[in-house]
């Protein structure tokens, strides 16, 4: 079968003979022009035709990258969360959903939810999902195989009255939601290669929320739903990976200062400074092996056993948490060590139970660096702004308080947006590792994609298999700009 190049000369494609009879196994196939000989065809029309064909070809290949815009900040005095937009249904409607790596399911508010917030204090218009208005929506019944599998995880129940597969989720802050599962189309742009973006869609299962409680009911930070990025089969990243739409890796870069924002990629962000540490296996969350904490280069006197991971203990990376929580056995030594370093330059005081400081100058000049040390020699080095929160002024002096909190659940430390911001974070589910690197999240990032399986590029180009070949291009926050780093002529069989 002829090979088609990534960059096809549409002019030569249109210049073939009017009819060609191909004899194959006794049969005759007649090929005809796509465009009549006497009809002038603009070059752009030919390019558009080629792009459409390439998109169809590429839909059968694993490894596209899906790029989502990011809005919001880690500042608890402002929004205190990061969110993105998802398009659901036919015709597609947009929903603003919080980016949450600490839970599994995607859910949005149903139009049948009577007690859910009707307005939001973060400057967005709330939308409500209506299954009846989408031509592609269908309810998940109790007899559905998917329902049977998730019921076993306690993330779903079955209502025998209406035969609907329902869900109920409780979050760490005490809030919760319940509703029923829906299957509908998720629409997105898939970046398949340099200068090639395909309009894509895939069916996904998500929750339609009919009840909310706790902080989810508060108008000041109300949002359309939560986008769970956990490792469970029901998470969108798992569903899209199983459809062959994206690889089993996603990344984010959350901008900490100014108006916030950043980048969220269903794919892998690349940077030479990224360090990796293995994920703890068989855990429902993204757990890391935290080994020690250093303040100003000095290890704190903490028994490593307090960081041990079990079914109800460990260190979790969670973008749905604003602050960071340390187990009590680590929290107290941490606060004491920071206070000891700055006591000669700042004025320590307690405010509402938090350790705060009156700071006469820049915090970067006074406060020490902090290192969280993980298995594999990977350290996450924190700047003062990564563990302090600005809380106004006292007697004219800026007030900064420790943003780390004492863990609410014994034995469970949670790394939230306070420390995740201004870093590339790569959740490599396929390789069971998590990576990070300090980064200016207002700038573009390099992203890799993987084409196909067990195929090879011709000699003289790239002598690596397609399953491991990396095509580099850049994603810029809030919009995609493709800057080709490798001049590739990628051939398809």
XYZ file of C-alpha atoms in Angstrom:
493
model
C 0.000 0.000 0.000
C 1.432 3.458 -0.888
C 2.917 5.477 1.930
C 1.512 8.931 2.650
C 3.817 11.610 4.022
C 2.908 14.029 6.799
C 3.468 16.863 4.324
C 1.793 15.765 1.080
C 2.019 17.720 -2.108
C -1.682 18.176 -2.845
C -0.838 19.497 -6.324
C 0.654 16.187 -7.443
C -2.186 14.291 -5.777
C -4.656 16.163 -7.981
C -2.648 15.599 -11.162
C -3.227 11.858 -11.443
C -5.006 10.382 -14.475
C -8.802 10.531 -14.565
C -9.225 6.783 -14.137
C -6.833 4.021 -13.217
C -7.887 0.385 -13.316
C -6.122 -1.698 -10.681
C -6.270 -5.464 -11.176
C -5.999 -7.337 -7.905
C -6.815 -11.015 -7.505
C -9.116 -10.956 -10.512
C -11.029 -7.851 -9.338
C -10.914 -4.388 -10.857
C -10.934 -1.258 -8.697
C -11.651 2.004 -10.452
C -10.032 5.139 -9.061
C -11.553 8.487 -9.931
C -10.560 12.071 -9.336
C -11.657 13.690 -6.142
C -11.808 16.992 -8.065
C -12.902 17.216 -11.761
C -10.162 18.083 -14.263
C -11.960 21.187 -15.505
C -12.600 22.536 -11.997
C -10.071 24.870 -10.440
C -9.213 23.837 -6.909
C -7.625 26.210 -4.420
C -4.521 24.917 -2.716
C -6.106 25.492 0.697
C -8.994 23.193 -0.224
C -6.515 20.456 -1.043
C -4.655 21.055 2.201
C -7.898 20.888 4.148
C -8.720 17.584 2.468
C -5.304 16.213 3.372
C -5.613 17.420 6.973
C -8.978 15.696 7.297
C -7.515 12.465 5.930
C -4.540 12.660 8.287
C -6.845 13.202 11.229
C -8.804 10.078 10.274
C -5.591 8.082 9.981
C -4.276 9.392 13.271
C -7.436 8.515 15.146
C -6.243 4.914 15.052
C -2.938 5.786 16.712
C -2.291 6.049 20.438
C -0.506 9.108 21.747
C -2.348 12.354 21.078
C -1.998 15.208 23.517
C -5.054 16.997 24.886
C -4.445 20.524 26.145
C -6.751 22.252 28.640
C -6.621 25.890 29.673
C -6.207 26.531 33.409
C -7.774 29.323 35.461
C -7.527 30.101 39.159
C -4.830 30.483 41.824
C -3.476 28.758 44.916
C -3.984 31.928 46.998
C -6.491 31.065 49.765
C -7.337 34.763 50.002
C -8.508 34.696 46.381
C -9.928 31.758 44.420
C -7.913 29.111 46.255
C -8.364 26.518 43.500
C -7.470 25.768 39.880
C -10.108 24.861 37.333
C -10.519 24.180 33.633
C -13.305 23.851 31.066
C -14.708 20.599 29.697
C -17.153 20.247 26.801
C -19.856 17.643 27.309
C -22.834 16.533 25.255
C -24.204 17.093 21.741
C -24.261 19.953 21.065
C -21.317 20.461 23.441
C -21.734 22.695 26.472
C -18.877 24.060 28.564
C -18.511 23.383 32.276
C -15.954 24.856 34.677
C -14.550 22.033 36.806
C -11.912 21.970 39.522
C -8.708 20.073 38.698
C -8.464 17.381 41.366
C -5.790 14.680 41.397
C -7.061 13.461 44.755
C -10.327 11.957 43.466
C -11.390 9.794 40.550
C -14.616 10.785 38.864
C -15.614 13.729 36.715
C -18.957 15.159 37.781
C -20.975 18.254 36.890
C -24.120 19.689 38.449
C -27.428 18.371 37.106
C -30.227 20.728 36.168
C -32.381 18.706 38.578
C -30.277 19.754 41.599
C -32.555 22.112 43.522
C -30.276 22.936 46.465
C -27.043 23.456 44.487
C -25.544 26.963 44.137
C -27.107 29.068 41.392
C -24.317 31.667 41.237
C -20.584 31.851 41.932
C -18.371 34.392 43.630
C -15.332 33.601 41.483
C -16.716 35.391 38.420
C -18.019 32.481 36.364
C -21.516 31.676 35.152
C -22.657 28.324 36.473
C -23.982 25.764 33.992
C -26.149 22.720 34.606
C -26.086 19.479 32.674
C -29.353 18.350 31.094
C -29.214 14.816 29.730
C -32.459 15.352 27.808
C -30.932 18.219 25.801
C -27.976 16.126 24.590
C -28.612 13.789 21.666
C -25.741 11.516 22.742
C -26.445 11.212 26.473
C -27.541 7.938 28.039
C -27.983 6.871 31.632
C -25.915 4.056 33.083
C -28.275 1.326 34.258
C -27.790 -1.042 37.159
C -27.366 -3.911 34.722
C -24.509 -2.158 32.937
C -21.185 -3.968 33.369
C -19.518 -0.682 34.278
C -21.938 -0.127 37.137
C -21.237 -3.586 38.494
C -17.492 -2.861 38.545
C -17.694 0.525 40.274
C -20.289 -0.578 42.802
C -17.607 -2.836 44.245
C -15.458 0.243 44.983
C -18.219 1.922 47.027
C -18.121 4.801 44.513
C -21.541 3.786 43.228
C -24.824 2.330 44.323
C -27.805 0.990 42.449
C -31.312 2.260 42.812
C -33.707 -0.581 42.114
C -36.576 1.918 41.911
C -35.383 3.602 38.732
C -32.608 1.178 37.628
C -30.031 3.994 37.714
C -26.386 3.546 38.623
C -25.795 6.225 41.234
C -22.700 7.581 42.952
C -21.808 9.209 46.248
C -18.452 10.851 46.998
C -17.069 12.336 50.209
C -14.020 14.624 50.057
C -11.346 15.214 52.668
C -12.754 18.623 53.657
C -16.069 17.045 54.627
C -17.953 18.152 51.516
C -19.724 15.665 49.322
C -21.853 15.052 46.277
C -24.198 12.380 45.017
C -26.118 11.770 41.818
C -26.166 9.305 38.962
C -23.794 8.224 36.207
C -24.218 9.366 32.599
C -22.434 8.377 29.400
C -21.960 11.216 26.929
C -19.445 12.713 24.523
C -16.433 14.684 25.748
C -15.187 17.026 22.993
C -11.602 18.289 22.803
C -8.759 19.161 20.448
C -6.135 16.440 20.132
C -2.632 17.516 19.118
C -1.420 14.620 16.988
C 1.856 16.065 15.757
C 3.560 19.231 14.553
C 0.941 21.501 12.931
C -1.764 18.848 13.182
C -4.690 19.323 15.547
C -7.725 17.059 15.224
C -11.192 17.884 16.497
C -11.806 14.856 18.639
C -14.411 13.388 20.918
C -14.831 10.264 22.967
C -17.604 8.796 25.067
C -16.936 9.098 28.799
C -18.830 8.155 31.925
C -19.279 10.969 34.456
C -21.508 11.905 37.350
C -24.536 14.174 37.203
C -24.773 15.759 40.664
C -28.225 16.056 42.219
C -27.011 16.772 45.771
C -24.064 18.660 47.264
C -22.956 19.382 50.826
C -20.282 21.232 52.778
C -18.032 23.694 50.958
C -19.536 22.660 47.612
C -22.680 24.574 48.561
C -20.880 27.845 49.314
C -21.518 30.530 46.717
C -18.162 32.313 47.188
C -16.250 29.539 45.385
C -19.036 27.638 43.635
C -18.102 25.801 40.440
C -19.791 23.473 37.937
C -18.104 20.312 39.167
C -14.860 18.458 39.837
C -12.522 16.828 37.326
C -11.030 13.787 39.068
C -7.649 12.621 37.769
C -7.145 9.577 39.981
C -5.851 6.192 38.828
C -9.193 4.361 39.005
C -10.606 2.977 35.755
C -13.472 5.477 35.964
C -11.256 8.582 35.857
C -11.267 10.421 32.525
C -7.524 9.934 32.015
C -8.047 6.159 32.400
C -11.082 6.151 30.125
C -9.375 8.123 27.340
C -6.286 5.951 27.624
C -8.405 2.816 27.268
C -9.979 4.330 24.126
C -6.467 4.887 22.699
C -6.953 8.661 22.681
C -4.190 9.648 25.111
C -1.246 7.956 26.816
C -1.465 7.033 30.513
C 0.279 10.176 31.681
C -0.845 13.725 32.401
C 0.919 16.873 33.531
C 0.158 20.297 34.904
C 1.992 23.545 35.531
C 0.037 25.805 37.890
C 1.007 29.477 37.916
C 1.268 30.796 41.452
C 1.604 34.568 41.232
C -0.479 37.278 39.609
C -3.768 36.079 38.183
C -2.695 32.438 38.250
C -3.638 30.098 35.400
C -1.286 27.582 33.853
C -1.280 24.467 31.679
C -2.989 21.077 31.974
C -1.957 18.390 29.490
C -3.206 14.856 28.962
C 0.272 13.830 27.910
C 3.834 14.278 29.144
C 5.571 17.615 29.673
C 9.322 17.293 29.148
C 12.092 19.242 30.835
C 15.699 18.276 31.504
C 15.466 19.314 35.163
C 12.529 17.047 36.054
C 13.318 14.572 38.830
C 11.197 11.471 39.417
C 10.234 9.423 42.423
C 8.268 6.165 42.332
C 4.603 6.078 43.275
C 3.605 3.803 46.106
C 1.907 0.837 44.385
C -1.669 -0.299 45.009
C -2.806 3.009 46.503
C -6.033 4.872 45.607
C -4.156 8.196 45.463
C -0.831 9.486 44.133
C 1.277 8.524 47.152
C 5.000 9.192 47.382
C 7.632 7.843 49.740
C 8.515 10.951 51.772
C 11.671 10.201 53.746
C 12.786 13.422 55.439
C 12.461 17.216 55.603
C 15.345 19.686 55.701
C 15.173 23.371 56.728
C 18.064 25.539 55.613
C 19.990 22.388 54.703
C 19.567 20.777 58.117
C 17.571 17.557 58.428
C 14.780 17.798 60.993
C 14.741 15.278 63.872
C 11.777 13.307 62.502
C 11.419 9.551 62.713
C 11.028 8.360 59.063
C 8.409 5.898 60.295
C 5.884 8.754 60.640
C 5.854 8.989 56.821
C 5.200 5.264 56.292
C 2.492 4.332 53.782
C -0.305 1.880 54.441
C -4.010 1.734 53.670
C -4.685 4.831 55.811
C -1.269 6.495 56.014
C 1.164 8.152 53.624
C 1.999 11.287 51.632
C -0.520 12.239 48.943
C -0.085 14.669 46.035
C -3.449 16.409 45.618
C -4.142 19.383 43.342
C -7.630 19.625 44.848
C -6.156 20.732 48.197
C -5.155 24.390 48.535
C -2.695 24.241 51.446
C -0.303 21.500 52.560
C -0.780 19.220 55.571
C 1.974 17.500 57.531
C 1.621 14.737 60.096
C 1.889 16.154 63.603
C 5.233 14.457 64.280
C 6.698 16.440 61.327
C 4.642 19.624 61.549
C 5.845 20.775 64.975
C 9.589 20.315 64.238
C 9.108 22.073 60.896
C 7.454 25.168 62.399
C 10.006 25.309 65.210
C 12.943 25.125 62.803
C 11.602 27.890 60.533
C 10.873 30.134 63.531
C 14.358 29.575 64.937
C 15.975 30.672 61.658
C 13.947 33.896 61.265
C 13.414 34.973 64.906
C 16.203 37.555 64.726
C 14.820 39.189 61.562
C 11.028 38.735 61.824
C 8.538 39.012 64.668
C 6.883 35.661 65.420
C 3.326 35.644 66.795
C 0.308 33.357 66.865
C -2.848 34.351 64.965
C -5.950 32.145 65.044
C -3.787 29.191 65.960
C -1.326 29.694 63.086
C 2.335 30.613 63.389
C 2.718 34.034 61.780
C 5.487 36.588 61.378
C 5.745 40.327 61.012
C 8.220 40.663 58.153
C 10.029 43.992 57.611
C 11.527 43.030 54.266
C 11.224 40.443 51.479
C 10.512 36.931 52.747
C 13.089 35.535 50.301
C 15.787 37.434 52.207
C 14.786 36.085 55.619
C 13.125 32.707 55.346
C 15.131 29.545 54.627
C 14.702 27.062 51.784
C 12.922 23.834 52.676
C 13.527 20.439 51.054
C 11.104 17.529 50.978
C 13.215 14.449 50.302
C 11.731 11.395 48.577
C 12.853 7.899 47.607
C 15.258 7.802 44.687
C 17.175 10.901 45.751
C 14.464 13.247 44.438
C 14.075 16.446 46.453
C 11.328 19.033 46.129
C 12.990 22.310 47.134
C 10.529 24.895 48.400
C 10.929 28.653 48.349
C 9.475 30.698 51.228
C 6.453 31.509 49.057
C 5.837 27.761 48.770
C 5.224 27.325 52.503
C 4.077 30.810 53.595
C 0.784 32.639 52.980
C 0.437 36.432 53.003
C -2.276 37.626 55.413
C -2.273 41.417 55.150
C -0.494 43.802 57.502
C -0.074 44.231 61.264
C 1.143 47.627 62.503
C 2.194 48.432 58.948
C 4.384 45.331 58.586
C 3.493 42.600 56.079
C 2.187 39.481 57.820
C 3.096 36.029 56.572
C 1.865 32.815 58.171
C 2.988 29.218 57.818
C 0.807 27.754 55.072
C 1.520 24.211 56.176
C -1.151 22.861 58.494
C -1.213 20.073 61.041
C -2.664 16.994 59.316
C -6.371 16.439 59.912
C -6.057 12.667 59.581
C -3.352 10.989 61.690
C -0.573 9.611 59.505
C -1.710 11.353 56.295
C 0.327 14.205 54.791
C -1.113 16.035 51.763
C 0.891 18.153 49.336
C -1.533 20.732 47.954
C -1.354 23.619 45.499
C 0.746 25.715 47.877
C 3.777 23.531 47.058
C 2.660 22.251 43.640
C 2.431 25.702 42.050
C 5.200 27.079 39.823
C 6.325 23.550 39.013
C 5.882 21.087 36.211
C 4.227 18.044 37.782
C 4.133 14.854 35.708
C 1.845 11.993 36.774
C 3.294 9.067 34.853
C 0.730 6.366 35.549
C 2.171 3.999 32.954
C 5.594 3.981 34.625
C 4.178 4.469 38.131
C 6.247 7.510 38.944
C 5.741 11.211 39.637
C 8.092 13.943 38.450
C 8.542 17.642 39.121
C 10.709 20.629 38.277
C 10.598 24.332 39.128
C 9.167 26.215 36.165
C 7.696 29.534 35.053
C 4.173 28.336 34.247
C 3.364 31.483 32.278
C 5.763 30.320 29.549
C 5.455 27.526 26.993
C 6.351 23.914 27.750
C 7.768 21.067 25.680
C 5.374 18.167 25.271
C 6.019 14.702 23.874
C 3.662 12.481 21.968
C 4.032 8.844 20.981
C 2.939 7.552 17.594
C 1.615 4.063 17.107
C 3.139 0.780 18.208
C 6.099 -1.279 17.006
C 6.655 0.724 13.835
C 9.879 2.282 12.631
C 10.861 5.473 10.900
C 12.943 4.940 7.766
C 16.731 5.027 7.987
C 18.182 8.481 7.603
C 15.501 10.078 9.750
C 15.041 8.868 13.338
C 16.310 5.385 14.116
C 13.927 4.756 17.002
C 10.631 2.921 17.203
C 7.455 4.924 17.004
C 6.376 3.560 20.341
C 9.249 5.469 21.952
C 9.886 8.263 19.449
C 9.332 11.726 20.837
C 7.983 14.613 18.796
C 8.559 17.907 20.557
C 6.342 20.923 20.312
C 5.309 23.682 22.646
C 2.080 24.347 24.489
C 1.486 27.884 25.678
C -0.898 28.631 28.560
C -4.517 29.256 27.506
C -3.780 28.561 23.830
C -1.854 26.124 21.688
C 1.054 27.301 19.551
C 2.955 24.606 17.723
C 6.637 25.412 17.344
C 8.300 22.537 15.538
C 11.464 21.430 17.314
C 12.158 18.513 15.030
C 11.715 18.688 11.282
C 9.911 15.393 10.899
C 8.464 13.724 7.825
C 6.381 11.083 9.556
C 5.174 8.300 7.323
C 2.090 6.205 7.796
C 1.787 2.682 6.444
